[in-house]
């Protein structure tokens, strides 16, 4: 039912900055940060909406700010917050959007002196050169206000043919929602672009395909807005054949639109023009992964790592591919390598925790989630995965708290609704569980785990079995390799007496996961339950043995049912041993039933004292266990202790006055004692309830002793009983 949320491969372009000879005017990151902090502003409205901008001109008391057009595209009462924390009204009538590109200029007035950006030449920012991005991320769950952020990285492409809206710069810097419109600076602290887009604009942490509009694009169009920065744009470059960067940025655009095949082709073109293009290999690997070619993805990540052994993200995504190919230890090894390169890589901790959890190390998963949250308290996925691990350890309240926090950070995290739905189900809140599964499916109609979870609740409800089957079928249509769907559909089919269908489902589950203990256990149940012609008790026994070997936590259920299988094969001592082992687990839901079976079996092998002890144990647990009193009566009778037999039968009858069997047995014994009148009265009562107790063959099937059957025959032969039986026929 659970759905671990894994940081999926995203188009990310982080590379280690190449060590290269810098011009004497190159500044340190700290120096560039000081420049960026003075020229970067926060743009906000009360909606709320957050963005960033960069001061590019001062004319008297009027300052001009360059930003992304989508930051101010909706008319509103915007404010500009400058480096000194002062707030100014943005004059919306001054907003001018540049034609055909995602840029706009806005103005505010102040008598304070603020620095103006120095304009650089974006054409000279080639792949591998340093890039810095500054801006104000939107408030988050952990940080309730916009705080200036400065991020360093490298240029990964500078296309000569821009994408739609003028985007042509690609860089590796981590950016966050709210930084759109912020400055992209070079190693000299010069403005070379305006940040605007990342791989997924709704994600709060962007580690990927970050896009900016080159400042030269703005300069070439600035005359149309009437903004004179005092810097002329370089001459328009002569048209030339597409470069590697052109194919690279084009591939990223196709990837964002879901055209993975087209992206793969363009990355391949980029590589053919630049065989050392690390990021092209890396992103081609991601495209292959999304096309289902996980081995091909690993091959591309290997090529990227051959060029750059310190490419932490390549280790992360190779780990994801390995994990999904079943190599979980290999995945953990890759996550460890990524963390060795970057100990603050929160996503690596999340994914390593996921792998650890799948290997049974739930505490390790919680530790990794905690480490990720220490680095970034806004990672909804970390709360989600920790919630799953806590649920597996039985901490339902801790789990639901984590799922709630994950949803507070990201209300669209469908997997967290699935997790919370699971907890609610385990807490007995079936309606709440269904509501959560429905919310998950509203966000993501293709989330197979939500269908499985809802199907389980539907089936458990007892009246929605068809709906449960529909949900399991839908889940398998979405993901034909979803083990949980086969497992639970098998359970439903078995209970609907579709044993062949159930067997097929368990076989499918085991084909996908040969170590799924519960599938062996449940397949054993099906095999054992076939009728005599199809019964496969040896097969059931083998399945129970395998289940127990894989998962000792199934011991209570396995011992119980393996005992039944051994009994069916004539191994009564083996059955007794298994039932005895099953009774060591007081959490066994079949605890009393096991005592009952054990007592009956001991009685069969002549261990009457052992059987009596078992029935007494049942009565100690459940003083109203009428069957136990009835059976004790028969055992005492067989031992010749007639008075104890009578006492136990009378107790059974007092608990259930329509309990025909002890009534008839008591009547027979009373007749042997000469209490004929009372015996006949009770016999008539018993036979009025169930006339089968006048059938000696039926009594033999009920395992009445020969002596008791003989005495019954004598009672039935009395004139009163003959007359009564004649009337009832």
XYZ file of C-alpha atoms in Angstrom:
729
model
C 0.000 0.000 0.000
C 2.883 2.140 0.509
C 4.475 4.346 -2.118
C 8.021 5.464 -1.424
C 8.698 8.761 -2.948
C 11.983 8.776 -4.783
C 13.699 11.833 -6.200
C 13.261 10.926 -9.848
C 15.839 11.713 -12.488
C 15.374 15.275 -13.587
C 17.151 17.241 -16.236
C 19.978 18.591 -14.127
C 23.080 20.064 -15.538
C 25.391 20.544 -12.592
C 29.065 20.187 -13.426
C 32.179 20.839 -11.405
C 33.572 24.184 -12.531
C 36.623 23.587 -14.668
C 39.908 24.883 -13.306
C 40.865 27.463 -15.843
C 43.104 30.480 -16.046
C 41.066 33.516 -15.094
C 41.705 37.038 -16.242
C 43.248 39.268 -13.637
C 39.898 41.023 -13.236
C 38.122 37.818 -12.135
C 36.552 38.229 -8.705
C 36.028 35.744 -5.911
C 32.551 34.349 -5.304
C 32.329 36.481 -2.165
C 33.173 39.628 -4.122
C 30.602 38.834 -6.807
C 28.053 38.160 -4.075
C 28.654 41.617 -2.608
C 27.958 43.131 -6.029
C 24.869 40.982 -6.608
C 23.363 41.755 -3.210
C 23.420 45.508 -3.908
C 21.789 45.333 -7.358
C 19.206 42.552 -6.781
C 15.703 43.444 -5.598
C 12.642 41.545 -4.392
C 9.394 42.054 -6.314
C 6.291 41.014 -4.389
C 2.534 41.471 -4.308
C -0.159 40.667 -1.767
C -1.649 37.779 -3.809
C 1.013 36.628 -2.736
C 3.404 36.488 -5.656
C 7.181 36.643 -5.501
C 9.900 37.396 -8.016
C 13.255 39.116 -8.343
C 14.822 41.835 -10.454
C 18.096 43.654 -11.081
C 18.690 47.432 -11.111
C 20.087 48.414 -14.519
C 19.675 52.216 -14.623
C 19.369 55.326 -12.428
C 17.926 58.569 -13.781
C 17.614 61.131 -11.006
C 15.369 59.509 -8.393
C 13.977 56.973 -10.855
C 15.442 53.482 -10.912
C 14.832 51.002 -13.718
C 14.689 47.291 -12.874
C 15.007 44.439 -15.382
C 13.016 41.286 -14.562
C 11.280 38.325 -16.177
C 8.021 39.402 -17.796
C 6.060 36.567 -16.153
C 6.894 38.033 -12.723
C 4.754 41.139 -13.410
C 2.440 39.910 -16.162
C -0.682 40.261 -13.964
C -1.634 43.799 -12.977
C -1.373 44.173 -9.214
C -0.036 46.402 -6.444
C 3.591 45.297 -6.549
C 6.317 46.392 -4.152
C 10.062 46.484 -4.662
C 12.319 45.727 -1.688
C 15.927 46.916 -2.057
C 19.136 45.695 -0.438
C 18.722 48.014 2.554
C 15.279 46.524 3.303
C 13.342 49.577 2.199
C 10.060 49.048 0.350
C 8.936 51.061 -2.668
C 5.780 51.009 -4.727
C 6.253 49.661 -8.234
C 4.745 52.033 -10.775
C 2.755 49.514 -12.827
C 2.097 52.093 -15.538
C 5.858 52.053 -16.146
C 5.947 48.300 -16.841
C 7.196 47.620 -20.351
C 7.354 44.082 -21.697
C 9.852 43.401 -24.444
C 8.297 41.951 -27.592
C 8.700 38.218 -28.102
C 10.825 37.538 -25.025
C 10.186 36.927 -21.330
C 11.669 40.248 -20.164
C 10.158 43.419 -18.761
C 11.438 46.657 -17.242
C 9.758 48.305 -14.244
C 10.503 51.453 -12.273
C 10.422 52.791 -8.722
C 11.358 56.132 -7.217
C 13.727 56.780 -4.317
C 16.087 59.476 -3.098
C 18.394 56.773 -1.751
C 21.480 55.797 -3.696
C 21.513 52.230 -5.033
C 24.102 50.515 -7.165
C 23.422 49.779 -10.816
C 24.458 46.533 -12.536
C 27.499 46.573 -14.784
C 26.499 45.076 -18.139
C 28.664 42.246 -19.493
C 28.895 40.473 -22.846
C 26.769 37.327 -22.681
C 28.150 36.094 -26.015
C 31.469 35.386 -24.294
C 29.886 33.153 -21.624
C 30.679 29.755 -23.054
C 30.211 26.246 -21.689
C 32.254 25.657 -18.543
C 32.634 29.306 -17.503
C 31.511 30.493 -14.096
C 27.982 31.732 -13.512
C 26.283 33.177 -10.434
C 22.539 33.628 -9.866
C 21.034 35.979 -7.266
C 17.429 36.386 -6.202
C 14.781 36.094 -3.498
C 13.169 32.628 -3.131
C 9.503 32.579 -2.162
C 8.698 31.783 1.500
C 8.602 28.100 2.397
C 7.335 25.879 5.195
C 10.605 26.312 7.111
C 11.424 29.921 6.126
C 8.402 32.203 6.218
C 9.933 35.158 4.378
C 11.882 35.834 1.201
C 15.603 35.916 1.941
C 18.284 36.922 -0.533
C 20.032 33.875 -2.030
C 23.243 33.630 -4.046
C 24.140 30.487 -5.995
C 27.240 29.571 -7.952
C 27.555 27.164 -10.865
C 28.698 26.940 -14.458
C 27.350 27.699 -17.895
C 26.364 24.426 -19.571
C 25.145 25.914 -22.858
C 24.883 29.285 -24.609
C 22.787 28.666 -27.683
C 23.071 30.783 -30.791
C 19.440 29.923 -31.561
C 17.291 30.810 -28.536
C 14.211 28.931 -27.439
C 10.742 30.398 -27.240
C 10.673 33.623 -25.165
C 14.368 34.266 -25.753
C 15.890 31.682 -23.419
C 19.379 30.670 -24.537
C 21.596 30.470 -21.431
C 21.694 27.179 -19.525
C 23.507 26.925 -16.184
C 23.890 24.493 -13.325
C 23.099 26.767 -10.367
C 20.523 25.667 -7.810
C 17.577 28.049 -7.957
C 14.263 28.303 -6.161
C 10.785 29.543 -6.914
C 10.807 33.338 -6.578
C 14.257 33.808 -8.105
C 12.805 34.379 -11.583
C 13.947 37.789 -12.823
C 17.119 37.642 -10.751
C 20.595 38.458 -12.026
C 22.873 35.982 -13.798
C 26.445 37.257 -13.367
C 29.846 36.226 -14.716
C 33.130 35.886 -12.822
C 33.680 39.649 -13.118
C 30.376 40.465 -11.436
C 28.893 41.634 -14.739
C 25.257 41.054 -15.665
C 25.127 38.463 -18.457
C 21.509 37.354 -18.191
C 18.178 37.286 -16.385
C 17.101 34.054 -14.699
C 13.645 32.820 -15.634
C 13.057 29.092 -15.834
C 14.098 25.760 -14.364
C 13.270 22.101 -15.061
C 10.056 22.125 -13.006
C 8.873 25.573 -12.073
C 6.533 24.251 -9.380
C 9.328 22.544 -7.450
C 10.736 24.562 -4.597
C 14.255 23.317 -5.072
C 15.503 23.382 -8.646
C 18.636 21.402 -9.266
C 18.341 21.174 -12.980
C 17.794 22.676 -16.365
C 18.010 26.363 -15.405
C 17.402 28.856 -18.178
C 18.121 32.539 -18.542
C 17.805 35.171 -21.261
C 21.188 36.589 -22.347
C 21.681 40.275 -21.567
C 22.706 40.852 -25.183
C 19.192 39.843 -26.234
C 17.856 42.615 -24.011
C 20.372 45.156 -25.301
C 19.408 44.469 -28.903
C 15.748 45.156 -28.063
C 16.143 47.841 -25.379
C 15.660 50.702 -27.820
C 12.050 49.559 -28.217
C 11.465 50.109 -24.500
C 13.256 53.429 -24.340
C 15.803 52.116 -21.852
C 19.331 53.349 -22.495
C 21.796 51.510 -20.271
C 24.739 53.259 -21.824
C 25.975 49.969 -23.232
C 25.565 48.948 -26.832
C 24.895 45.376 -27.812
C 27.669 43.607 -29.716
C 27.118 43.253 -33.410
C 24.611 40.573 -34.276
C 26.695 37.436 -34.818
C 26.935 36.058 -38.328
C 24.628 33.080 -38.804
C 26.531 29.828 -38.544
C 25.853 26.140 -38.423
C 24.171 24.921 -35.210
C 26.620 24.351 -32.376
C 26.582 21.638 -29.714
C 24.958 24.077 -27.288
C 22.107 24.720 -29.723
C 21.212 21.032 -29.844
C 21.678 20.787 -26.077
C 19.234 23.562 -25.223
C 16.806 22.327 -27.879
C 16.946 18.863 -26.298
C 16.111 20.330 -22.897
C 13.071 22.058 -24.330
C 11.857 18.803 -25.897
C 12.441 16.944 -22.647
C 10.321 19.457 -20.737
C 7.477 18.802 -23.179
C 7.736 15.028 -22.690
C 9.347 14.374 -26.075
C 12.051 12.085 -24.686
C 12.817 10.507 -28.053
C 13.353 13.932 -29.613
C 15.487 15.002 -26.654
C 17.608 11.870 -27.011
C 18.214 12.614 -30.694
C 19.274 16.211 -29.973
C 21.590 15.201 -27.121
C 23.185 12.705 -29.498
C 23.691 15.513 -32.031
C 25.299 17.666 -29.347
C 27.643 14.808 -28.436
C 28.596 14.257 -32.083
C 29.698 17.914 -32.236
C 31.359 17.812 -28.811
C 32.344 14.281 -27.690
C 33.428 15.688 -24.296
C 30.023 17.240 -23.554
C 29.538 15.810 -20.045
C 26.070 17.197 -19.488
C 24.834 15.956 -22.846
C 25.784 12.374 -21.888
C 24.177 12.872 -18.503
C 20.913 14.278 -19.820
C 20.767 11.718 -22.602
C 20.917 9.130 -19.841
C 17.879 10.745 -18.238
C 16.007 10.698 -21.546
C 16.859 6.993 -21.951
C 15.660 6.318 -18.405
C 12.317 7.956 -19.129
C 12.014 5.833 -22.263
C 12.461 2.708 -20.129
C 16.049 2.013 -21.215
C 17.642 1.863 -17.767
C 20.741 -0.002 -18.955
C 21.248 2.620 -21.659
C 20.843 5.319 -19.017
C 23.540 3.709 -16.874
C 25.853 3.549 -19.892
C 25.420 7.305 -20.468
C 25.970 8.125 -16.791
C 29.161 6.050 -16.957
C 30.367 8.102 -19.938
C 29.611 11.343 -18.086
C 31.520 10.068 -15.036
C 34.454 9.019 -17.184
C 34.807 12.649 -18.289
C 34.010 14.094 -14.854
C 34.487 11.630 -11.940
C 33.234 14.289 -9.510
C 29.797 14.599 -11.105
C 27.672 13.913 -8.001
C 24.348 14.087 -9.843
C 25.468 11.393 -12.272
C 26.076 9.056 -9.324
C 22.610 9.905 -7.980
C 20.824 9.110 -11.213
C 22.890 6.004 -11.852
C 21.844 4.910 -8.371
C 18.189 5.481 -9.247
C 18.543 3.386 -12.400
C 20.277 0.608 -10.464
C 17.610 0.704 -7.765
C 14.860 0.262 -10.327
C 16.753 -2.637 -11.891
C 16.771 -4.349 -8.487
C 20.413 -3.585 -7.624
C 19.706 -1.815 -4.348
C 23.176 -2.329 -2.904
C 24.642 -0.852 -6.087
C 22.276 2.096 -5.716
C 23.422 2.694 -2.136
C 27.051 2.576 -3.295
C 26.307 5.295 -5.863
C 24.505 7.471 -3.327
C 27.507 7.100 -1.003
C 29.834 8.275 -3.785
C 27.613 11.293 -4.421
C 27.694 12.157 -0.711
C 31.455 11.776 -0.610
C 31.663 14.457 -3.314
C 28.926 16.627 -1.790
C 28.070 15.862 1.868
C 25.234 18.406 1.685
C 23.396 16.707 -1.160
C 19.994 16.294 0.496
C 18.490 14.326 -2.405
C 21.239 11.720 -2.052
C 20.217 11.117 1.561
C 16.565 10.804 0.516
C 17.334 8.208 -2.138
C 19.763 6.288 0.053
C 17.104 6.178 2.755
C 14.635 4.828 0.219
C 17.038 2.049 -0.759
C 17.779 1.222 2.867
C 14.083 0.999 3.644
C 13.518 -1.412 0.767
C 16.274 -3.615 2.228
C 14.531 -3.637 5.609
C 16.716 -1.017 7.307
C 13.896 1.259 8.466
C 15.984 3.003 11.124
C 18.643 3.724 8.514
C 15.933 5.207 6.293
C 14.779 7.473 9.129
C 18.362 8.573 9.806
C 18.866 9.491 6.149
C 15.582 11.409 6.054
C 16.672 13.329 9.162
C 20.002 14.202 7.534
C 18.217 15.438 4.413
C 15.872 17.584 6.511
C 18.783 19.018 8.469
C 20.178 20.288 5.161
C 16.829 21.392 3.772
C 13.764 21.474 6.060
C 11.515 22.039 3.034
C 11.962 18.636 1.396
C 8.486 17.141 1.327
C 9.909 13.885 -0.042
C 12.055 13.450 3.079
C 9.026 13.785 5.356
C 7.114 11.395 3.104
C 9.811 8.718 3.187
C 10.330 9.097 6.926
C 6.580 8.698 7.359
C 6.670 5.424 5.449
C 9.566 4.123 7.540
C 7.815 5.100 10.765
C 4.666 3.345 9.615
C 6.677 0.188 8.925
C 8.036 0.380 12.485
C 4.524 0.722 13.906
C 4.741 4.427 14.765
C 1.415 5.386 13.199
C 1.131 8.774 14.892
C 4.666 9.732 13.900
C 3.927 8.597 10.357
C 0.747 10.629 10.017
C 2.535 13.706 11.401
C 5.215 13.334 8.715
C 2.681 12.895 5.923
C 0.808 15.988 7.144
C 4.023 18.012 7.125
C 4.896 16.792 3.639
C 1.473 17.910 2.424
C 1.801 21.263 4.158
C 5.018 21.848 2.200
C 3.677 20.415 -1.040
C -0.124 20.028 -1.206
C 0.271 18.332 -4.592
C 2.478 15.474 -3.401
C 0.109 12.653 -4.313
C 2.349 10.002 -2.737
C 1.936 11.646 0.682
C -1.847 11.297 0.412
C -1.312 7.594 -0.302
C 0.884 7.271 2.788
C -1.575 9.128 4.993
C -4.402 7.050 3.564
C -2.539 3.902 4.580
C -2.106 5.149 8.155
C -5.763 6.103 8.389
C -6.736 2.646 7.190
C -4.539 0.997 9.832
C -6.086 3.283 12.461
C -9.563 2.110 11.419
C -10.575 5.309 9.618
C -11.635 3.722 6.328
C -13.552 6.754 5.091
C -10.579 9.010 5.769
C -8.339 6.540 3.957
C -10.568 6.485 0.876
C -10.714 10.299 0.908
C -6.907 10.464 0.852
C -6.597 7.905 -1.938
C -9.156 9.886 -3.936
C -7.165 13.101 -3.414
C -4.017 11.341 -4.600
C -5.804 10.182 -7.749
C -7.224 13.643 -8.359
C -3.654 14.968 -8.464
C -2.259 12.002 -10.366
C -4.820 9.706 -12.044
C -1.970 7.358 -12.988
C -0.694 6.725 -9.468
C -1.027 2.949 -9.276
C -0.292 2.770 -5.536
C -3.387 4.873 -4.810
C -5.583 2.385 -6.675
C -4.036 -0.478 -4.707
C -4.616 1.298 -1.389
C -8.204 2.157 -2.217
C -8.803 -1.379 -3.483
C -7.640 -2.811 -0.163
C -10.072 -0.592 1.741
C -12.908 -1.435 -0.650
C -12.312 -5.153 -0.158
C -12.007 -4.845 3.604
C -15.332 -3.005 3.639
C -16.906 -6.314 2.641
C -19.469 -4.964 0.185
C -17.263 -3.384 -2.468
C -15.395 -6.435 -3.735
C -16.042 -5.629 -7.399
C -14.758 -2.090 -6.865
C -11.648 -3.543 -5.240
C -10.993 -5.790 -8.245
C -11.519 -2.833 -10.583
C -8.933 -0.801 -8.665
C -6.379 -3.624 -8.682
C -6.935 -4.138 -12.415
C -6.477 -0.407 -13.054
C -3.269 -0.377 -11.020
C -1.879 -3.256 -13.084
C -2.884 -1.575 -16.317
C -0.798 1.437 -15.258
C 2.060 -0.649 -13.892
C 2.101 -4.309 -14.996
C 4.979 -4.970 -12.581
C 3.281 -3.751 -9.411
C 3.719 -6.661 -7.035
C 1.288 -5.341 -4.407
C -1.545 -5.241 -6.943
C -1.029 -8.901 -7.894
C -0.774 -9.876 -4.230
C -4.000 -8.192 -3.150
C -5.922 -9.153 -6.261
C -4.897 -12.720 -5.487
C -6.320 -12.377 -1.976
C -9.644 -11.120 -3.332
C -9.812 -13.836 -5.980
C -9.063 -16.549 -3.422
C -11.847 -15.323 -1.157
C -14.186 -15.267 -4.156
C -13.227 -18.943 -4.695
C -11.398 -18.133 -7.930
C -8.468 -20.255 -6.845
C -6.905 -20.571 -10.290
C -7.005 -16.778 -10.687
C -5.481 -16.313 -7.233
C -2.746 -18.839 -8.008
C -1.933 -17.003 -11.248
C -1.676 -13.677 -9.389
C 0.688 -15.065 -6.761
C 2.817 -16.628 -9.503
C 3.044 -13.237 -11.258
C 3.999 -11.550 -7.994
C 6.766 -14.092 -7.381
C 8.033 -13.767 -10.933
C 8.542 -10.053 -10.294
C 9.834 -10.487 -6.742
C 11.074 -14.007 -5.946
C 11.678 -12.947 -2.323
C 8.120 -11.894 -1.514
C 7.397 -14.065 1.511
C 3.704 -13.204 1.727
C 3.140 -14.343 -1.852
C 4.621 -17.772 -1.008
C 2.483 -17.950 2.116
C -0.717 -17.060 0.293
C 0.068 -19.332 -2.631
C 0.448 -22.072 -0.054
C -3.043 -21.293 1.234
C -4.453 -21.630 -2.279
C -2.611 -24.868 -2.968
C -3.803 -26.376 0.289
C -7.405 -25.313 -0.267
C -7.887 -27.029 -3.636
C -10.319 -29.945 -3.569
C -9.063 -33.522 -3.407
C -8.488 -33.759 -7.153
C -6.400 -30.605 -7.332
C -5.089 -30.514 -3.773
C -1.349 -29.831 -3.607
C -0.499 -30.164 0.060
C 3.165 -30.887 -0.697
C 3.275 -27.700 -2.768
C 1.606 -25.816 0.069
C 4.156 -27.195 2.512
C 7.026 -26.096 0.248
C 5.557 -22.585 -0.037
C 5.135 -22.276 3.723
C 8.750 -23.365 4.240
C 9.995 -20.766 1.743
C 7.888 -17.993 3.295
C 9.226 -18.802 6.753
C 12.809 -18.830 5.489
C 12.453 -15.398 3.838
C 10.432 -13.638 6.528
C 10.362 -15.009 10.091
C 7.815 -12.290 10.927
C 5.196 -14.432 9.173
C 5.911 -17.263 11.601
C 2.566 -17.225 13.431
C 0.504 -17.557 10.256
C 2.927 -19.947 8.558
C 3.201 -22.338 11.508
C -0.590 -22.406 11.790
C -1.170 -23.273 8.156
C 1.879 -25.494 7.782
C 0.517 -27.467 10.697
C -2.729 -27.937 8.780
C -0.810 -29.039 5.674
C 1.229 -31.549 7.655
C -1.931 -32.909 9.208
C -3.418 -33.307 5.731
C -0.330 -35.290 4.737
C -0.684 -37.573 7.763
C 2.226 -36.053 9.691
C 0.361 -35.552 12.943
C 3.452 -35.093 15.109
C 4.783 -32.484 12.668
C 1.419 -30.743 12.807
C 1.471 -30.760 16.614
C 4.963 -29.225 16.547
C 3.836 -26.448 14.183
C 0.675 -25.649 16.135
C 2.747 -25.520 19.327
C 5.177 -23.094 17.647
C 2.281 -20.954 16.412
C 1.047 -20.577 19.999
C 4.295 -18.826 20.962
C 2.964 -15.764 19.135
C 0.122 -14.319 21.179
C -0.425 -11.745 18.441
C -1.536 -14.616 16.192
C -5.051 -13.677 15.024
C -5.914 -17.404 14.986
C -4.643 -18.008 18.520
C -7.777 -19.716 19.881
C -8.323 -21.641 16.660
C -4.798 -23.055 16.906
C -5.487 -24.247 20.447
C -8.666 -25.874 19.154
C -6.820 -27.645 16.329
C -4.010 -28.694 18.642
C -6.439 -30.100 21.196
C -8.318 -32.083 18.537
C -5.055 -33.428 17.127
C -3.747 -34.468 20.535
C -7.016 -36.213 21.179
C -6.603 -38.105 17.897
C -3.130 -39.352 18.825
C -4.327 -40.408 22.292
C -2.835 -37.540 24.294
C -6.026 -36.889 26.224
C -4.298 -34.987 29.025
C -2.621 -32.689 26.503
C -5.947 -32.117 24.778
C -7.652 -31.361 28.103
C -4.899 -28.842 28.931
C -5.411 -27.120 25.575
C -9.164 -26.796 26.044
C -8.599 -25.407 29.539
C -6.238 -22.823 28.013
C -8.973 -21.819 25.581
C -11.456 -21.406 28.449
C -8.930 -19.354 30.423
C -8.650 -16.960 27.480
C -12.366 -17.067 26.670
C -14.620 -18.220 29.537
C -17.569 -18.295 27.121
C -15.959 -20.817 24.767
C -18.905 -23.237 24.566
C -17.115 -25.551 22.111
C -14.229 -26.018 24.534
C -16.609 -27.061 27.326
C -18.372 -29.443 24.934
C -15.075 -31.047 23.869
C -13.850 -31.324 27.452
C -17.043 -33.214 28.233
C -16.262 -35.808 25.546
C -12.645 -36.187 26.739
C -13.699 -36.688 30.349
C -16.321 -39.193 29.201
C -13.655 -41.161 27.315
C -11.558 -41.176 30.499
C -14.525 -42.541 32.449
C -14.983 -39.346 34.446
C -18.733 -39.117 33.875
C -19.434 -36.410 36.466
C -16.889 -34.029 34.944
C -18.265 -34.796 31.509
C -21.770 -33.916 32.671
C -20.570 -30.705 34.340
C -18.813 -29.466 31.192
C -21.741 -30.328 28.925
C -24.090 -28.494 31.253
C -21.823 -25.427 31.138
C -21.767 -25.543 27.334
C -25.582 -25.732 27.271
C -25.869 -22.836 29.735
C -23.820 -20.725 27.328
C -25.921 -21.824 24.350
C -29.276 -23.428 25.042
C -29.615 -24.485 21.407
C -26.293 -26.350 21.378
C -27.597 -29.714 20.148
C -24.454 -31.839 20.462
C -23.791 -31.492 24.223
C -27.548 -31.714 24.818
C -27.675 -35.102 23.069
C -24.500 -36.352 24.753
C -25.848 -35.318 28.151
C -29.131 -37.106 27.413
C -27.257 -40.330 26.549
C -25.176 -40.239 29.737
C -28.197 -39.485 31.911
C -29.962 -42.485 30.349
C -27.022 -44.733 31.261
C -27.340 -43.484 34.843
C -30.999 -44.461 34.928
C -32.337 -40.921 34.789
C -34.609 -41.879 31.896
C -37.192 -39.120 32.137
C -34.624 -36.316 32.167
C -32.611 -38.075 29.462
C -35.597 -38.335 27.102
C -36.517 -34.672 27.683
C -33.021 -33.494 26.760
C -32.793 -35.887 23.802
C -36.042 -34.504 22.390
C -34.703 -30.953 22.843
C -31.482 -31.828 21.023
C -33.212 -33.587 18.131
C -35.728 -30.774 17.753
C -32.740 -28.468 17.191
C -30.849 -30.887 14.919
C -32.263 -34.330 14.089
C -28.901 -35.450 12.631
C -27.900 -36.452 16.162
C -30.265 -39.432 15.815
C -28.119 -40.682 12.900
C -25.445 -43.041 14.234
C -23.347 -42.653 11.083
C -23.362 -38.898 11.595
C -22.223 -39.377 15.203
C -19.323 -41.505 14.003
C -18.263 -38.693 11.659
C -18.441 -36.382 14.663
C -15.892 -38.735 16.286
C -18.145 -39.916 19.072
C -16.610 -42.928 20.788
C -17.972 -46.405 20.074
C -19.127 -46.663 23.666
C -21.083 -43.406 23.470
C -22.638 -44.396 20.130
C -23.707 -47.743 21.614
C -25.305 -45.931 24.542
C -27.014 -43.536 22.115
C -28.469 -46.500 20.231
C -29.957 -47.765 23.499
C -31.563 -44.400 24.233
C -33.030 -44.131 20.736
C -34.475 -47.646 21.083
C -36.724 -46.681 23.995
C -40.466 -46.569 23.143
C -40.654 -42.851 23.957
C -37.815 -41.977 21.558
C -39.117 -44.319 18.848
C -42.473 -42.609 19.054
C -40.858 -39.146 18.989
C -38.694 -40.014 15.982
C -41.693 -41.446 14.179
C -43.587 -38.217 14.666
C -40.684 -36.007 13.538
C -40.139 -37.961 10.336
